[in-house]
Amino acid sequence: MSFRANTKAVAYLRTSSAANVGADKDSERRQREAIDGFAKAAGYEVVDSYYDAAVSGADAVTERPGFSSMLERLLSNGVRTILVETASRFARDMIVQETGHKVLKARGIDLIAVDSPDSFVVDTPTATLIRQVLGAVSEFEKAMLVEKLKGARERKRRETGKKVGGRKNYGEMKGGSEMVALAKKLHRYPVNGKRRSLNDIAEELAKAGYLSSTGKPFARIAISRMLERKPKAN
């Protein structure tokens, strides 16, 4: 990992046990000394620090008050680097490490463990596996959400007998029934019964005041759907 001189950063500290919190304890002092030493050598200016005292390393980062305050500050002041003593000081649980790093990376924030600056970016077998699992879980959650929404729409449709959600068909639009009826009427020339082209039908509908949401004549696929639409049963 390369470093830039005079880059602003914040320090993040965490102590798991309340017994190790206090002026007479060395946890906070040791972390600050390690971060300050690295910052000085690597050309970072530590402009602020955030401390989660008596917070477990297995707790999700978004549930930590110090981390939440730090993230809010970073998103408002332009600083985009966090320095921690070690990767395990950020989070002992590998999944929490990866999810926390992902939260920061998505916001353009670099996370650096000063004892091993590449800790959060190196592709170890364990890290790769966890990233793959997290990706699979994310895709699964998205799929489950889609299914839940689909199920809710289907239940509503069965209860009301009406289509719920999704794109409205042309017959359900305001004035849509009349538009569809006109499109079908225009499908063939009245004199010889020959079919009109889809473009011709779109132009005739436009002349009658029926335009797409963009204010232009309907596309060929839209006209085709109108012609395929079956009359609503009484």
PDB file of C-alpha atoms in Angstrom:
ATOM      1  CA  MET A   1       0.000   0.000   0.000  1.00  0.00           C
ATOM      2  CA  SER A   2       1.377   3.437  -0.945  1.00  0.00           C
ATOM      3  CA  PHE A   3       0.947   6.542   1.225  1.00  0.00           C
ATOM      4  CA  ARG A   4       0.682  10.223   0.457  1.00  0.00           C
ATOM      5  CA  ALA A   5       2.419  12.821   2.567  1.00  0.00           C
ATOM      6  CA  ASN A   6       0.303  15.230   4.640  1.00  0.00           C
ATOM      7  CA  THR A   7      -2.860  13.169   4.235  1.00  0.00           C
ATOM      8  CA  LYS A   8      -5.431  13.849   6.932  1.00  0.00           C
ATOM      9  CA  ALA A   9      -6.733  10.889   8.912  1.00  0.00           C
ATOM     10  CA  VAL A  10      -8.641  10.020  12.056  1.00  0.00           C
ATOM     11  CA  ALA A  11      -7.705   7.440  14.681  1.00  0.00           C
ATOM     12  CA  TYR A  12     -10.129   4.746  15.784  1.00  0.00           C
ATOM     13  CA  LEU A  13      -9.580   3.010  19.121  1.00  0.00           C
ATOM     14  CA  ARG A  14     -11.511   0.249  20.840  1.00  0.00           C
ATOM     15  CA  THR A  15     -11.228  -1.568  24.146  1.00  0.00           C
ATOM     16  CA  SER A  16     -13.321  -4.651  24.801  1.00  0.00           C
ATOM     17  CA  SER A  17     -13.347  -4.860  28.575  1.00  0.00           C
ATOM     18  CA  ALA A  18     -14.446  -2.119  30.935  1.00  0.00           C
ATOM     19  CA  ALA A  19     -11.653  -3.309  33.240  1.00  0.00           C
ATOM     20  CA  ASN A  20      -9.129  -2.015  30.681  1.00  0.00           C
ATOM     21  CA  VAL A  21     -10.697   1.424  30.388  1.00  0.00           C
ATOM     22  CA  GLY A  22      -9.281   4.346  32.340  1.00  0.00           C
ATOM     23  CA  ALA A  23      -6.361   6.722  32.707  1.00  0.00           C
ATOM     24  CA  ASP A  24      -4.371   4.129  34.645  1.00  0.00           C
ATOM     25  CA  LYS A  25      -4.768   1.476  31.938  1.00  0.00           C
ATOM     26  CA  ASP A  26      -2.464   1.039  28.961  1.00  0.00           C
ATOM     27  CA  SER A  27      -4.943  -0.041  26.224  1.00  0.00           C
ATOM     28  CA  GLU A  28      -5.874   3.432  24.995  1.00  0.00           C
ATOM     29  CA  ARG A  29      -2.335   4.793  25.465  1.00  0.00           C
ATOM     30  CA  ARG A  30      -0.772   1.881  23.567  1.00  0.00           C
ATOM     31  CA  GLN A  31      -3.172   2.251  20.647  1.00  0.00           C
ATOM     32  CA  ARG A  32      -2.591   6.002  20.398  1.00  0.00           C
ATOM     33  CA  GLU A  33       1.182   5.599  20.488  1.00  0.00           C
ATOM     34  CA  ALA A  34       1.104   2.971  17.718  1.00  0.00           C
ATOM     35  CA  ILE A  35      -1.184   5.084  15.516  1.00  0.00           C
ATOM     36  CA  ASP A  36       0.752   8.322  16.128  1.00  0.00           C
ATOM     37  CA  GLY A  37       4.065   6.601  15.399  1.00  0.00           C
ATOM     38  CA  PHE A  38       2.810   5.200  12.111  1.00  0.00           C
ATOM     39  CA  ALA A  39       1.165   8.487  11.127  1.00  0.00           C
ATOM     40  CA  LYS A  40       4.375  10.413  11.683  1.00  0.00           C
ATOM     41  CA  ALA A  41       6.444   7.929   9.666  1.00  0.00           C
ATOM     42  CA  ALA A  42       3.930   7.613   6.807  1.00  0.00           C
ATOM     43  CA  GLY A  43       3.081  11.306   6.514  1.00  0.00           C
ATOM     44  CA  TYR A  44      -0.428  11.301   7.960  1.00  0.00           C
ATOM     45  CA  GLU A  45      -1.892  14.119  10.023  1.00  0.00           C
ATOM     46  CA  VAL A  46      -4.255  12.711  12.668  1.00  0.00           C
ATOM     47  CA  VAL A  47      -6.920  15.403  13.021  1.00  0.00           C
ATOM     48  CA  ASP A  48      -9.241  13.599  15.421  1.00  0.00           C
ATOM     49  CA  SER A  49      -9.762  10.319  17.270  1.00  0.00           C
ATOM     50  CA  TYR A  50     -12.758   8.207  18.229  1.00  0.00           C
ATOM     51  CA  TYR A  51     -12.868   5.695  21.033  1.00  0.00           C
ATOM     52  CA  ASP A  52     -15.316   2.865  21.674  1.00  0.00           C
ATOM     53  CA  ALA A  53     -14.659   1.936  25.294  1.00  0.00           C
ATOM     54  CA  ALA A  54     -15.937  -1.398  26.621  1.00  0.00           C
ATOM     55  CA  VAL A  55     -17.245  -2.417  23.208  1.00  0.00           C
ATOM     56  CA  SER A  56     -16.825  -5.992  22.011  1.00  0.00           C
ATOM     57  CA  GLY A  57     -14.827  -6.642  18.868  1.00  0.00           C
ATOM     58  CA  ALA A  58     -17.660  -8.895  17.729  1.00  0.00           C
ATOM     59  CA  ASP A  59     -20.225  -6.057  17.751  1.00  0.00           C
ATOM     60  CA  ALA A  60     -21.271  -4.781  14.332  1.00  0.00           C
ATOM     61  CA  VAL A  61     -19.451  -1.531  13.590  1.00  0.00           C
ATOM     62  CA  THR A  62     -22.709   0.288  12.873  1.00  0.00           C
ATOM     63  CA  GLU A  63     -23.848  -0.475  16.439  1.00  0.00           C
ATOM     64  CA  ARG A  64     -20.829   1.198  18.042  1.00  0.00           C
ATOM     65  CA  PRO A  65     -21.395   4.801  19.196  1.00  0.00           C
ATOM     66  CA  GLY A  66     -17.787   5.900  18.610  1.00  0.00           C
ATOM     67  CA  PHE A  67     -17.659   4.386  15.139  1.00  0.00           C
ATOM     68  CA  SER A  68     -21.030   5.914  14.204  1.00  0.00           C
ATOM     69  CA  SER A  69     -19.873   9.378  15.309  1.00  0.00           C
ATOM     70  CA  MET A  70     -16.650   8.930  13.364  1.00  0.00           C
ATOM     71  CA  LEU A  71     -18.451   7.892  10.188  1.00  0.00           C
ATOM     72  CA  GLU A  72     -20.817  10.868  10.442  1.00  0.00           C
ATOM     73  CA  ARG A  73     -17.825  13.191  10.821  1.00  0.00           C
ATOM     74  CA  LEU A  74     -15.928  11.664   7.911  1.00  0.00           C
ATOM     75  CA  LEU A  75     -18.876  11.954   5.566  1.00  0.00           C
ATOM     76  CA  SER A  76     -19.159  15.665   6.314  1.00  0.00           C
ATOM     77  CA  ASN A  77     -15.562  16.893   6.453  1.00  0.00           C
ATOM     78  CA  GLY A  78     -13.797  15.213   3.541  1.00  0.00           C
ATOM     79  CA  VAL A  79     -11.319  13.119   5.568  1.00  0.00           C
ATOM     80  CA  ARG A  80     -11.171   9.665   3.985  1.00  0.00           C
ATOM     81  CA  THR A  81      -8.657   7.661   6.034  1.00  0.00           C
ATOM     82  CA  ILE A  82      -9.022   5.771   9.326  1.00  0.00           C
ATOM     83  CA  LEU A  83      -6.024   4.451  11.251  1.00  0.00           C
ATOM     84  CA  VAL A  84      -6.378   1.598  13.761  1.00  0.00           C
ATOM     85  CA  GLU A  85      -3.741  -0.194  15.814  1.00  0.00           C
ATOM     86  CA  THR A  86      -4.490  -3.644  14.387  1.00  0.00           C
ATOM     87  CA  ALA A  87      -7.163  -5.313  12.274  1.00  0.00           C
ATOM     88  CA  SER A  88      -8.439  -7.151  15.347  1.00  0.00           C
ATOM     89  CA  ARG A  89      -8.697  -3.835  17.204  1.00  0.00           C
ATOM     90  CA  PHE A  90     -11.142  -2.760  14.521  1.00  0.00           C
ATOM     91  CA  ALA A  91     -13.023  -6.064  14.837  1.00  0.00           C
ATOM     92  CA  ARG A  92     -12.025  -9.497  16.132  1.00  0.00           C
ATOM     93  CA  ASP A  93     -14.666 -11.338  14.140  1.00  0.00           C
ATOM     94  CA  MET A  94     -13.582 -11.783  10.499  1.00  0.00           C
ATOM     95  CA  ILE A  95     -17.128 -11.317   9.193  1.00  0.00           C
ATOM     96  CA  VAL A  96     -17.484  -8.083  11.180  1.00  0.00           C
ATOM     97  CA  GLN A  97     -14.111  -6.992   9.770  1.00  0.00           C
ATOM     98  CA  GLU A  98     -15.174  -7.635   6.193  1.00  0.00           C
ATOM     99  CA  THR A  99     -18.650  -6.109   6.546  1.00  0.00           C
ATOM    100  CA  GLY A 100     -17.227  -3.062   8.319  1.00  0.00           C
ATOM    101  CA  HIS A 101     -14.530  -2.620   5.690  1.00  0.00           C
ATOM    102  CA  LYS A 102     -17.186  -2.950   2.992  1.00  0.00           C
ATOM    103  CA  VAL A 103     -19.281  -0.210   4.630  1.00  0.00           C
ATOM    104  CA  LEU A 104     -16.291   2.128   4.598  1.00  0.00           C
ATOM    105  CA  LYS A 105     -15.073   1.183   1.117  1.00  0.00           C
ATOM    106  CA  ALA A 106     -18.530   1.893  -0.344  1.00  0.00           C
ATOM    107  CA  ARG A 107     -18.166   5.440   0.976  1.00  0.00           C
ATOM    108  CA  GLY A 108     -14.654   5.922  -0.365  1.00  0.00           C
ATOM    109  CA  ILE A 109     -12.989   5.636   3.051  1.00  0.00           C
ATOM    110  CA  ASP A 110      -9.640   3.849   3.515  1.00  0.00           C
ATOM    111  CA  LEU A 111      -9.085   1.710   6.609  1.00  0.00           C
ATOM    112  CA  ILE A 112      -5.463   1.068   7.601  1.00  0.00           C
ATOM    113  CA  ALA A 113      -4.178  -1.166  10.386  1.00  0.00           C
ATOM    114  CA  VAL A 114      -0.870   0.448  11.343  1.00  0.00           C
ATOM    115  CA  ASP A 115       0.821  -2.832  12.297  1.00  0.00           C
ATOM    116  CA  SER A 116       0.078  -4.286   8.842  1.00  0.00           C
ATOM    117  CA  PRO A 117      -1.214  -1.674   6.361  1.00  0.00           C
ATOM    118  CA  ASP A 118      -2.367  -4.263   3.819  1.00  0.00           C
ATOM    119  CA  SER A 119      -4.511  -6.220   6.299  1.00  0.00           C
ATOM    120  CA  PHE A 120      -7.847  -5.104   4.900  1.00  0.00           C
ATOM    121  CA  VAL A 121      -6.988  -5.405   1.219  1.00  0.00           C
ATOM    122  CA  VAL A 122      -4.876  -8.554   0.997  1.00  0.00           C
ATOM    123  CA  ASP A 123      -6.684 -11.513  -0.565  1.00  0.00           C
ATOM    124  CA  THR A 124      -6.126 -14.265   1.963  1.00  0.00           C
ATOM    125  CA  PRO A 125      -8.096 -17.514   1.442  1.00  0.00           C
ATOM    126  CA  THR A 126     -10.205 -16.762   4.536  1.00  0.00           C
ATOM    127  CA  ALA A 127     -10.936 -13.183   3.478  1.00  0.00           C
ATOM    128  CA  THR A 128     -11.821 -14.308  -0.050  1.00  0.00           C
ATOM    129  CA  LEU A 129     -14.182 -16.968   1.293  1.00  0.00           C
ATOM    130  CA  ILE A 130     -15.917 -14.520   3.615  1.00  0.00           C
ATOM    131  CA  ARG A 131     -16.326 -11.970   0.806  1.00  0.00           C
ATOM    132  CA  GLN A 132     -17.863 -14.647  -1.402  1.00  0.00           C
ATOM    133  CA  VAL A 133     -20.217 -15.733   1.393  1.00  0.00           C
ATOM    134  CA  LEU A 134     -21.234 -12.139   2.117  1.00  0.00           C
ATOM    135  CA  GLY A 135     -21.876 -11.585  -1.592  1.00  0.00           C
ATOM    136  CA  ALA A 136     -24.019 -14.721  -1.773  1.00  0.00           C
ATOM    137  CA  VAL A 137     -25.965 -13.664   1.325  1.00  0.00           C
ATOM    138  CA  SER A 138     -26.565 -10.230  -0.186  1.00  0.00           C
ATOM    139  CA  GLU A 139     -27.888 -11.748  -3.418  1.00  0.00           C
ATOM    140  CA  PHE A 140     -30.072 -14.153  -1.410  1.00  0.00           C
ATOM    141  CA  GLU A 141     -31.551 -11.279   0.611  1.00  0.00           C
ATOM    142  CA  LYS A 142     -32.311  -9.358  -2.583  1.00  0.00           C
ATOM    143  CA  ALA A 143     -34.006 -12.410  -4.102  1.00  0.00           C
ATOM    144  CA  MET A 144     -36.043 -12.973  -0.932  1.00  0.00           C
ATOM    145  CA  LEU A 145     -37.181  -9.349  -0.957  1.00  0.00           C
ATOM    146  CA  VAL A 146     -38.294  -9.649  -4.584  1.00  0.00           C
ATOM    147  CA  GLU A 147     -40.232 -12.822  -3.743  1.00  0.00           C
ATOM    148  CA  LYS A 148     -41.877 -11.205  -0.713  1.00  0.00           C
ATOM    149  CA  LEU A 149     -42.989  -8.200  -2.761  1.00  0.00           C
ATOM    150  CA  LYS A 150     -44.228 -10.466  -5.530  1.00  0.00           C
ATOM    151  CA  GLY A 151     -46.171 -12.566  -3.010  1.00  0.00           C
ATOM    152  CA  ALA A 152     -47.721  -9.466  -1.468  1.00  0.00           C
ATOM    153  CA  ARG A 153     -48.818  -8.206  -4.890  1.00  0.00           C
ATOM    154  CA  GLU A 154     -50.330 -11.581  -5.750  1.00  0.00           C
ATOM    155  CA  ARG A 155     -52.283 -11.704  -2.481  1.00  0.00           C
ATOM    156  CA  LYS A 156     -53.555  -8.172  -3.070  1.00  0.00           C
ATOM    157  CA  ARG A 157     -54.543  -9.071  -6.614  1.00  0.00           C
ATOM    158  CA  ARG A 158     -56.484 -12.123  -5.417  1.00  0.00           C
ATOM    159  CA  GLU A 159     -58.216 -10.070  -2.739  1.00  0.00           C
ATOM    160  CA  THR A 160     -59.174  -7.161  -4.972  1.00  0.00           C
ATOM    161  CA  GLY A 161     -59.246  -8.792  -8.381  1.00  0.00           C
ATOM    162  CA  LYS A 162     -57.057  -5.969  -9.677  1.00  0.00           C
ATOM    163  CA  LYS A 163     -53.457  -5.811 -10.772  1.00  0.00           C
ATOM    164  CA  VAL A 164     -51.194  -4.422  -8.048  1.00  0.00           C
ATOM    165  CA  GLY A 165     -47.807  -2.835  -8.685  1.00  0.00           C
ATOM    166  CA  GLY A 166     -45.617  -3.314 -11.710  1.00  0.00           C
ATOM    167  CA  ARG A 167     -46.083  -1.510 -14.991  1.00  0.00           C
ATOM    168  CA  LYS A 168     -49.649  -0.659 -15.881  1.00  0.00           C
ATOM    169  CA  ASN A 169     -50.874  -2.060 -19.142  1.00  0.00           C
ATOM    170  CA  TYR A 170     -52.256   0.352 -21.677  1.00  0.00           C
ATOM    171  CA  GLY A 171     -55.850  -0.509 -20.905  1.00  0.00           C
ATOM    172  CA  GLU A 172     -55.385   0.613 -17.300  1.00  0.00           C
ATOM    173  CA  MET A 173     -54.045   4.044 -18.209  1.00  0.00           C
ATOM    174  CA  LYS A 174     -56.299   7.080 -18.258  1.00  0.00           C
ATOM    175  CA  GLY A 175     -58.005   6.967 -21.630  1.00  0.00           C
ATOM    176  CA  GLY A 176     -56.153   3.742 -22.300  1.00  0.00           C
ATOM    177  CA  SER A 177     -59.192   1.685 -23.299  1.00  0.00           C
ATOM    178  CA  GLU A 178     -60.140   4.198 -25.981  1.00  0.00           C
ATOM    179  CA  MET A 179     -56.530   4.337 -27.193  1.00  0.00           C
ATOM    180  CA  VAL A 180     -56.267   0.551 -27.459  1.00  0.00           C
ATOM    181  CA  ALA A 181     -59.609   0.398 -29.249  1.00  0.00           C
ATOM    182  CA  LEU A 182     -58.452   3.001 -31.759  1.00  0.00           C
ATOM    183  CA  ALA A 183     -55.150   1.177 -32.297  1.00  0.00           C
ATOM    184  CA  LYS A 184     -57.029  -2.002 -33.135  1.00  0.00           C
ATOM    185  CA  LYS A 185     -59.366  -0.115 -35.418  1.00  0.00           C
ATOM    186  CA  LEU A 186     -56.369   1.373 -37.207  1.00  0.00           C
ATOM    187  CA  HIS A 187     -54.785  -2.037 -37.588  1.00  0.00           C
ATOM    188  CA  ARG A 188     -56.348  -2.449 -41.022  1.00  0.00           C
ATOM    189  CA  TYR A 189     -57.238   0.028 -43.716  1.00  0.00           C
ATOM    190  CA  PRO A 190     -61.056   0.388 -43.933  1.00  0.00           C
ATOM    191  CA  VAL A 191     -61.120   0.286 -47.721  1.00  0.00           C
ATOM    192  CA  ASN A 192     -59.061  -2.772 -48.649  1.00  0.00           C
ATOM    193  CA  GLY A 193     -58.565  -4.443 -45.246  1.00  0.00           C
ATOM    194  CA  LYS A 194     -54.790  -4.477 -45.578  1.00  0.00           C
ATOM    195  CA  ARG A 195     -52.731  -4.170 -42.423  1.00  0.00           C
ATOM    196  CA  ARG A 196     -51.126  -0.886 -41.491  1.00  0.00           C
ATOM    197  CA  SER A 197     -47.533  -0.870 -40.317  1.00  0.00           C
ATOM    198  CA  LEU A 198     -46.930  -0.392 -36.613  1.00  0.00           C
ATOM    199  CA  ASN A 199     -45.233   2.926 -37.356  1.00  0.00           C
ATOM    200  CA  ASP A 200     -48.308   4.122 -39.276  1.00  0.00           C
ATOM    201  CA  ILE A 201     -50.568   3.190 -36.350  1.00  0.00           C
ATOM    202  CA  ALA A 202     -48.271   5.093 -33.945  1.00  0.00           C
ATOM    203  CA  GLU A 203     -48.433   8.167 -36.183  1.00  0.00           C
ATOM    204  CA  GLU A 204     -52.236   8.010 -36.377  1.00  0.00           C
ATOM    205  CA  LEU A 205     -52.488   7.673 -32.604  1.00  0.00           C
ATOM    206  CA  ALA A 206     -50.214  10.686 -32.211  1.00  0.00           C
ATOM    207  CA  LYS A 207     -52.484  12.719 -34.491  1.00  0.00           C
ATOM    208  CA  ALA A 208     -55.384  11.710 -32.241  1.00  0.00           C
ATOM    209  CA  GLY A 209     -53.457  12.970 -29.206  1.00  0.00           C
ATOM    210  CA  TYR A 210     -52.162   9.652 -27.877  1.00  0.00           C
ATOM    211  CA  LEU A 211     -48.466   9.933 -27.092  1.00  0.00           C
ATOM    212  CA  SER A 212     -45.983   8.054 -24.932  1.00  0.00           C
ATOM    213  CA  SER A 213     -44.806   9.324 -21.541  1.00  0.00           C
ATOM    214  CA  THR A 214     -41.926  11.075 -23.348  1.00  0.00           C
ATOM    215  CA  GLY A 215     -44.355  13.069 -25.492  1.00  0.00           C
ATOM    216  CA  LYS A 216     -43.418  11.170 -28.650  1.00  0.00           C
ATOM    217  CA  PRO A 217     -45.325   8.629 -30.777  1.00  0.00           C
ATOM    218  CA  PHE A 218     -45.413   5.143 -29.261  1.00  0.00           C
ATOM    219  CA  ALA A 219     -42.673   2.700 -30.186  1.00  0.00           C
ATOM    220  CA  ARG A 220     -43.430  -0.319 -32.353  1.00  0.00           C
ATOM    221  CA  ILE A 221     -43.303  -2.696 -29.370  1.00  0.00           C
ATOM    222  CA  ALA A 222     -45.893  -0.590 -27.539  1.00  0.00           C
ATOM    223  CA  ILE A 223     -48.259  -0.698 -30.528  1.00  0.00           C
ATOM    224  CA  SER A 224     -47.748  -4.443 -30.760  1.00  0.00           C
ATOM    225  CA  ARG A 225     -48.777  -4.841 -27.104  1.00  0.00           C
ATOM    226  CA  MET A 226     -51.887  -2.759 -27.677  1.00  0.00           C
ATOM    227  CA  LEU A 227     -52.919  -4.950 -30.577  1.00  0.00           C
ATOM    228  CA  GLU A 228     -52.329  -8.091 -28.523  1.00  0.00           C
ATOM    229  CA  ARG A 229     -54.402  -6.867 -25.600  1.00  0.00           C
ATOM    230  CA  LYS A 230     -57.592  -8.851 -25.153  1.00  0.00           C
ATOM    231  CA  PRO A 231     -60.877  -7.088 -24.416  1.00  0.00           C
ATOM    232  CA  LYS A 232     -61.730  -6.973 -20.701  1.00  0.00           C
ATOM    233  CA  ALA A 233     -64.356  -9.575 -19.794  1.00  0.00           C
ATOM    234  CA  ASN A 234     -67.631  -8.288 -18.452  1.00  0.00           C
TER     235      ASN A 234
END
